[in-house]
Short mmCIF file of C-alpha atoms and ligand atoms in Angstrom, two decimals:
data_model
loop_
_atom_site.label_atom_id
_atom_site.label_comp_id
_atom_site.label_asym_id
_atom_site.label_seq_id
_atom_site.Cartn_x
_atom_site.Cartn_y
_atom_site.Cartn_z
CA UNK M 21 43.52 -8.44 21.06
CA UNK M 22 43.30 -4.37 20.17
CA UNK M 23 46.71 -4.09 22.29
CA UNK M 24 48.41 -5.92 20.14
CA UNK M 25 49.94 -3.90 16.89
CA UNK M 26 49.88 -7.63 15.15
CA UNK M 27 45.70 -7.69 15.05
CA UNK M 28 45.64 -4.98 13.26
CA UNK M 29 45.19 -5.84 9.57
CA UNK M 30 48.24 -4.61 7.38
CA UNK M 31 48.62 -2.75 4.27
CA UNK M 32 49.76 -5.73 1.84
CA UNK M 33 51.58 -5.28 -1.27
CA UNK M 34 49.82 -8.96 -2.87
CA UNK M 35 50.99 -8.11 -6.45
CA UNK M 36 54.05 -10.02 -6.06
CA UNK M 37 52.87 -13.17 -7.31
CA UNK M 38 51.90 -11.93 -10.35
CA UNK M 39 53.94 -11.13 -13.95
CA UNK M 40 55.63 -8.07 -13.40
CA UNK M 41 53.40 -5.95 -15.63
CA UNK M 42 54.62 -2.46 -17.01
CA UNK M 43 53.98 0.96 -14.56
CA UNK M 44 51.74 2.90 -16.77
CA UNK M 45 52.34 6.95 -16.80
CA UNK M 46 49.80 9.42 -18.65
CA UNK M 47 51.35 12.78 -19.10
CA UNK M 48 48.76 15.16 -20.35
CA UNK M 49 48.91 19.13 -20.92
CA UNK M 50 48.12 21.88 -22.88
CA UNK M 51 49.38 22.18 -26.39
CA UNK M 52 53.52 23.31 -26.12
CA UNK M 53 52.92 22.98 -22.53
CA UNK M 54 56.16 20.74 -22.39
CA UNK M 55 54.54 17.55 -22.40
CA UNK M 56 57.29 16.15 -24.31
CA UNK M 57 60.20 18.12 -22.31
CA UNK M 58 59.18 16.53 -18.91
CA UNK M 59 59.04 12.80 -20.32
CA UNK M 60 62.95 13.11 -21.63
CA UNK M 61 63.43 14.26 -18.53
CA UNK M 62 61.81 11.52 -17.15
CA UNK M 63 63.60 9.15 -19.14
CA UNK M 64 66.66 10.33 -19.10
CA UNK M 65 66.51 10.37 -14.90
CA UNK M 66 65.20 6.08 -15.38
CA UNK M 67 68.16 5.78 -17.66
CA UNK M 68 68.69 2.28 -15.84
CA UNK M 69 65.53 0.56 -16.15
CA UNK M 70 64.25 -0.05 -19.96
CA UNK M 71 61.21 2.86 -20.50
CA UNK M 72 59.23 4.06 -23.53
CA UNK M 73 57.30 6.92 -24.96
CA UNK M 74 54.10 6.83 -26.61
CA UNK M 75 52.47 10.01 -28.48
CA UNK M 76 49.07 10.23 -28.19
CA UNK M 77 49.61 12.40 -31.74
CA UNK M 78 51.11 9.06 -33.03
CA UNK M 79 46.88 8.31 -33.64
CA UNK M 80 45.65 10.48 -35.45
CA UNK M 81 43.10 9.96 -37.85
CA UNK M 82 44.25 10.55 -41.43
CA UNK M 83 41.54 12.85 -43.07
CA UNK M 84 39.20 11.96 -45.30
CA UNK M 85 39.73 13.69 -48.93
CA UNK M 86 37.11 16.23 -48.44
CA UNK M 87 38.54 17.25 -45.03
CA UNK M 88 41.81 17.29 -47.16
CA UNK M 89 40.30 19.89 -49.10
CA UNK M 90 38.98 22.33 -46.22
CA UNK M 91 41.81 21.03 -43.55
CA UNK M 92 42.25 24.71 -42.12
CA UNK M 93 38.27 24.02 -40.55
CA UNK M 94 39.57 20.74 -39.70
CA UNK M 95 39.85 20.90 -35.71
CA UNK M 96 42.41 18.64 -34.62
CA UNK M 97 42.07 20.07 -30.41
CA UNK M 98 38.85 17.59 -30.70
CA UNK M 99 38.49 14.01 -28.88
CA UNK M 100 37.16 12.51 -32.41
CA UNK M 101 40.06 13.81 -34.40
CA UNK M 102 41.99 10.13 -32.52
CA UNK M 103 41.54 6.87 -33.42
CA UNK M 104 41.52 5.85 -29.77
CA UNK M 105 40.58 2.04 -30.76
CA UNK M 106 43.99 1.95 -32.29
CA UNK M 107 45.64 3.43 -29.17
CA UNK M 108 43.41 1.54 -26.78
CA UNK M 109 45.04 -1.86 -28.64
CA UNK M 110 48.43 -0.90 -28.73
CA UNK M 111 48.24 0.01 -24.92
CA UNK M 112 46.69 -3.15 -23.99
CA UNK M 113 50.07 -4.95 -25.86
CA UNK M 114 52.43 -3.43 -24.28
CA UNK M 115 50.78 -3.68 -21.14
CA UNK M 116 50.56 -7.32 -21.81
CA UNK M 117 54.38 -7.15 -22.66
CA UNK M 118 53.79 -7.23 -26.69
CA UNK M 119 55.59 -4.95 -29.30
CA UNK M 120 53.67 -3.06 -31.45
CA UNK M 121 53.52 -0.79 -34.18
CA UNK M 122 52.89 2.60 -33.89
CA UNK M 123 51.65 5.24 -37.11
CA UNK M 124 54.15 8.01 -37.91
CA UNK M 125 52.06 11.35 -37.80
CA UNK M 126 53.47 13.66 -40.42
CA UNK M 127 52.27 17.70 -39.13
CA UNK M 128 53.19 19.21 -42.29
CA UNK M 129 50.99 16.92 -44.50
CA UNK M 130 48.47 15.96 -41.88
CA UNK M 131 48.48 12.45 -42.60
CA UNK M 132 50.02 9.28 -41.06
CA UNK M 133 53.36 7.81 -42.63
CA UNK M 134 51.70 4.87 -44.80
CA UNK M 135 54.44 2.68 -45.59
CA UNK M 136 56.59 3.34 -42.10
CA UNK M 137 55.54 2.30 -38.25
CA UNK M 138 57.61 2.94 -35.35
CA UNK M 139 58.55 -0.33 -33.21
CA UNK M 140 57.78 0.56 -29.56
CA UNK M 141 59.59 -2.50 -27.23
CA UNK M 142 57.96 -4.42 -24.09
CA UNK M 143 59.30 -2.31 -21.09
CA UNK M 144 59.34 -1.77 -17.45
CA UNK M 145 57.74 2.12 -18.16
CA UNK M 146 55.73 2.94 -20.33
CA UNK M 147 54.65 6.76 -21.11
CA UNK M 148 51.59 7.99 -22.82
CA UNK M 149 51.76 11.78 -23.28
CA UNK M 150 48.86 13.82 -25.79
CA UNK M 151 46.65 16.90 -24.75
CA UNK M 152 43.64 14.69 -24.63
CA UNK M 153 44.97 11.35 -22.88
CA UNK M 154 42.93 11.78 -19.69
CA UNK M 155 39.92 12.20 -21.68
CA UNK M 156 38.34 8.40 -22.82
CA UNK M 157 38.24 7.14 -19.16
CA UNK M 158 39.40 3.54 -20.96
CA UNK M 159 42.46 4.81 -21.44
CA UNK M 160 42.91 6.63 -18.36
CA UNK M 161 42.24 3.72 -16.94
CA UNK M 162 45.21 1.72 -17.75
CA UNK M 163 47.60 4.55 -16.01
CA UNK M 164 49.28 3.62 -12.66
CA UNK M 165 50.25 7.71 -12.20
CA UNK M 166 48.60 10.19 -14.16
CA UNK M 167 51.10 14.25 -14.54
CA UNK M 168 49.44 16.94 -15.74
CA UNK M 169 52.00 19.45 -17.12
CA UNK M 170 50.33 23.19 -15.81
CA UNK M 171 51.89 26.12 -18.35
CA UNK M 172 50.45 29.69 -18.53
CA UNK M 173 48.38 29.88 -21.63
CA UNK M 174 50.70 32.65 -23.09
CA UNK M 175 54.31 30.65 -22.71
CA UNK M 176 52.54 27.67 -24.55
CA UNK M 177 51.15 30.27 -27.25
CA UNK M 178 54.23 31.68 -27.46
CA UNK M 179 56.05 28.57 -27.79
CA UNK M 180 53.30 26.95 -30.29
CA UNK M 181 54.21 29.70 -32.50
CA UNK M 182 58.15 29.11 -32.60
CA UNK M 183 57.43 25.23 -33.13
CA UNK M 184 54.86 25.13 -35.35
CA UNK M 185 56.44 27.89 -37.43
CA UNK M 186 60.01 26.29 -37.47
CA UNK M 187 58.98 22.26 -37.00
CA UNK M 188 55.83 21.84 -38.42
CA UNK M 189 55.60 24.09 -41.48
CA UNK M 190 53.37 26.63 -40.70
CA UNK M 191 53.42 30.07 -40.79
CA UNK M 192 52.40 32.74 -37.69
CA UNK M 193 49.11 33.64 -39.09
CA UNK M 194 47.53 29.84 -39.22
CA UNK M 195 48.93 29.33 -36.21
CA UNK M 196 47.17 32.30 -34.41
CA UNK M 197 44.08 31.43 -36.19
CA UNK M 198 43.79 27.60 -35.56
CA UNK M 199 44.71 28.76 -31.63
CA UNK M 200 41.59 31.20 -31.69
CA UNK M 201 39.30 28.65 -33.11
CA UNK M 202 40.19 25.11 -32.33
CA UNK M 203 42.90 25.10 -29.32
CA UNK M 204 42.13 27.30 -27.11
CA UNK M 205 38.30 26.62 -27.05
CA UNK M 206 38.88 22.71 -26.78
CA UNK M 207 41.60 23.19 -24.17
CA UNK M 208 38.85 24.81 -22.11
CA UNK M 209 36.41 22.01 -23.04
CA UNK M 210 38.48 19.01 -22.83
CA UNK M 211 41.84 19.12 -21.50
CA UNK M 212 41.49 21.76 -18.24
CA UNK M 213 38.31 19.59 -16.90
CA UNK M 214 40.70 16.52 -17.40
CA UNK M 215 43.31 17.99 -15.11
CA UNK M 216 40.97 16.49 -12.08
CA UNK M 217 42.02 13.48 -12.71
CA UNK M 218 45.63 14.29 -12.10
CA UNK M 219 47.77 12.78 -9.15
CA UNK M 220 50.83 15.11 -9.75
CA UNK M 221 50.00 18.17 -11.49
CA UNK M 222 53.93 20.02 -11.96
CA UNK M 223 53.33 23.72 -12.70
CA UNK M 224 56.08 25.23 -15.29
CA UNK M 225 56.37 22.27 -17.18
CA UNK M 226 60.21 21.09 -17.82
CA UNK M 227 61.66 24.19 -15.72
CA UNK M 228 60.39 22.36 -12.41
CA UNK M 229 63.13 19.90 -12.00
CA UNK M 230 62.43 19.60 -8.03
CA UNK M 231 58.85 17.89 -9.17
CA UNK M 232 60.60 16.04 -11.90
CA UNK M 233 63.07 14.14 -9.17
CA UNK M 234 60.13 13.65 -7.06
CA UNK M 235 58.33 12.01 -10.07
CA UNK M 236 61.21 9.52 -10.75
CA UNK M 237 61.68 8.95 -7.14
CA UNK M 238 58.31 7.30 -6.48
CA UNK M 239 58.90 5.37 -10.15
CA UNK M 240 61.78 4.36 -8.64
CA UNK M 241 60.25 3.28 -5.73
CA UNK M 242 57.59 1.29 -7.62
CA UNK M 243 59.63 -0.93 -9.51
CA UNK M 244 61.94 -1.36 -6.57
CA UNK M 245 58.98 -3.10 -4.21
CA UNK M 246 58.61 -4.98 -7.47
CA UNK M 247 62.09 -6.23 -7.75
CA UNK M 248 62.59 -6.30 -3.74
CA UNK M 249 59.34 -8.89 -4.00
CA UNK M 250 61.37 -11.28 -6.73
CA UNK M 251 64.09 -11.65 -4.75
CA UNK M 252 62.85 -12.14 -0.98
CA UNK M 253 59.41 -13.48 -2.14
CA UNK M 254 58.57 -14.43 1.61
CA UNK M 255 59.14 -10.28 2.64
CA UNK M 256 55.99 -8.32 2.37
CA UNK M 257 56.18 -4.74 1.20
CA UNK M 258 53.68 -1.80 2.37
CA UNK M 259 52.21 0.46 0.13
CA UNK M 260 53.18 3.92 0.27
CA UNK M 261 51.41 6.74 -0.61
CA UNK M 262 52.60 10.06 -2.65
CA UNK M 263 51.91 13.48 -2.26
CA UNK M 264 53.32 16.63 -3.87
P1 ADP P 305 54.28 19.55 -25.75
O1 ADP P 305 54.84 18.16 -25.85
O2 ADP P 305 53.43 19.76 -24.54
O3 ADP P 305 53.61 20.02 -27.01
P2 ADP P 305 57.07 20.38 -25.86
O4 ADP P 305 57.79 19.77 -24.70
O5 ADP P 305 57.26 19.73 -27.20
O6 ADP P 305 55.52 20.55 -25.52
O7 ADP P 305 57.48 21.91 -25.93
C1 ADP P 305 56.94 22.76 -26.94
C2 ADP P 305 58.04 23.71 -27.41
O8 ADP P 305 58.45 24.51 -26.33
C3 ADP P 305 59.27 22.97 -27.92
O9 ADP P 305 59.79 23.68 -29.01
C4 ADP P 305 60.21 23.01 -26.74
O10 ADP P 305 61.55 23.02 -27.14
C5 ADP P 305 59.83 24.31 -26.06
N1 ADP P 305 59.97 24.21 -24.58
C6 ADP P 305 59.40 23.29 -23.78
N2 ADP P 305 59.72 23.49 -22.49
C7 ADP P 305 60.51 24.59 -22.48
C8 ADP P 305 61.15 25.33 -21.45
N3 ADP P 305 61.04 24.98 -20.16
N4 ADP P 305 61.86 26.42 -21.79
C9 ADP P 305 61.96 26.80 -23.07
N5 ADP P 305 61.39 26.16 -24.10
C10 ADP P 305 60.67 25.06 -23.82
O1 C5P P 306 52.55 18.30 -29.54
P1 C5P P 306 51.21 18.91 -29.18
O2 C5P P 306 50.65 18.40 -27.88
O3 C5P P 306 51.20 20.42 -29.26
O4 C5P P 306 50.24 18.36 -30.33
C1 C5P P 306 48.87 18.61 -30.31
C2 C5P P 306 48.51 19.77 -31.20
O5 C5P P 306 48.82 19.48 -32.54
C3 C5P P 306 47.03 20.07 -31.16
O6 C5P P 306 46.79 21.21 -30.35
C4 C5P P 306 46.64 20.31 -32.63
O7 C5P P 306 46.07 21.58 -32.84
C5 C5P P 306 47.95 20.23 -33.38
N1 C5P P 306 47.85 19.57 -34.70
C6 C5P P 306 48.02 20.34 -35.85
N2 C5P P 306 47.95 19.74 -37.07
C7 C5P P 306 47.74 18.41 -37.18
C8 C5P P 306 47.56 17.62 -36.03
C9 C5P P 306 47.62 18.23 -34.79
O8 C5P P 306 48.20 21.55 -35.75
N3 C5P P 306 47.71 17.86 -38.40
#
């Protein structure tokens, strides 16, 4: 009967039934873009429900001794230079509601931490940030909401520089020349054609709070119809949609 709202087939949420499962978030960016600034703030906004942060950097490969020797050709901008296996495996854990242990990257040396991991807890949110996490569509995959942090090239220059000069040992001449060579010319190839992909792209990084309380807002929302579901299992909830 077409006159009747009730024959017209509803928007279900039918998720309910199954495990709660952990709401996926990739944050990706340019390097110094403030990848890292907008996930505290993310964080620190979900400070009641139990959320972690996983680096993307947190894989990298450790070099081989010859790429030891000639590490300032090394180019670390580059899809290869992950073990994205080893991230794929941990992500599929924690998404299953497993533990793991991740690698401590050390900048300064270029290697991983050998003898120490970093214990990353089941949770109800868990964050994947890295320049090139929208890249392997596996691991894009697994996201339920995918940010792209948007930063004029010269702020995240400018702010490379500081970091890399006061955090990760460097001094202003590498880090001009490794930018020339390897990070700006793979953040053309690989990380601005990944911004597609994108449902919430926040331009100026960390200064935007108004798109960072929209952000938490629909996470919010998410685990809500979740929790709403547990406790009046017989009450359906409609999907929503969200738009910046
Ligand atoms: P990413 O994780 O994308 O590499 P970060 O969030 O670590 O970027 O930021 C890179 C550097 O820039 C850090 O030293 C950080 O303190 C600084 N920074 C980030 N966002 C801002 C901002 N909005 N204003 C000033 N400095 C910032
Ligand atoms: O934190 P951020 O997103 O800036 O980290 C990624 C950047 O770290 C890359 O642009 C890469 O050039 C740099 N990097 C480095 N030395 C390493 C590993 C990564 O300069 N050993």
């Amino acid at each position: 009967d077409p006159s009747s709202a009730k024959a017209f087939p509803m928007p279900i949420d039918d998720s309910c039934d199954a495990p709660r499962q952990p709401f996926v978030i990739g944050v990706c960016g340019g390097s110094a873009s403030g990848k890292t600034t907008v996930c505290d703030m993310i964080i620190q906004q979900l400070h009641d429900h139990r959320v972690v942060l996983v680096y993307q950097d947190s894989f990298y490969r450790g070099l081989t001794a010859e790429e030891s020797d000639y590490v300032h050709d090394y180019n670390f901008d580059h899809p290869d230079a992950f073990d994205t296996e080893q991230l794929l495996a941990c992500m599929h854990k924690l998404k299953n509601g497993q533990s793991v242990n991740v690698p401590i990257y050390d900048f300064k040396n270029h290697r991983r931490c050998s003898e120490s991991f970093r214990k990353v807890n089941a949770s109800d949110v868990i964050i994947l940030e890295g320049i090139l996490v929208f890249h392997d569509p596996r691991v894009r995959g697994l996201m339920d909401m995918k940010i792209f942090v948007d930063t004029d090239a010269d702020m995240r220059l400018a702010r490379r520089i500081r970091r890399d000069t006061i955090e990760r040992g460097r001094d202003v001449n590498s880090v001009l020349e490794q930018y020339g060579r390897f990070v700006k010319p793979a953040f053309e190839d690989f990380v601005l054609p990944s911004k597609k992909y994108a449902d919430v792209i926040i331009p100026r990084g960390g200064d935007n709070h108004v798109a960072v309380d929209l952000i938490v807002q629909h996470i919010r929302t998410k685990l809500g119809q979740h929790d709403l579901c547990k406790i009046y299992p017989n009450v359906y909830v409609i999907q929503s949609t969200f738009q910046i």
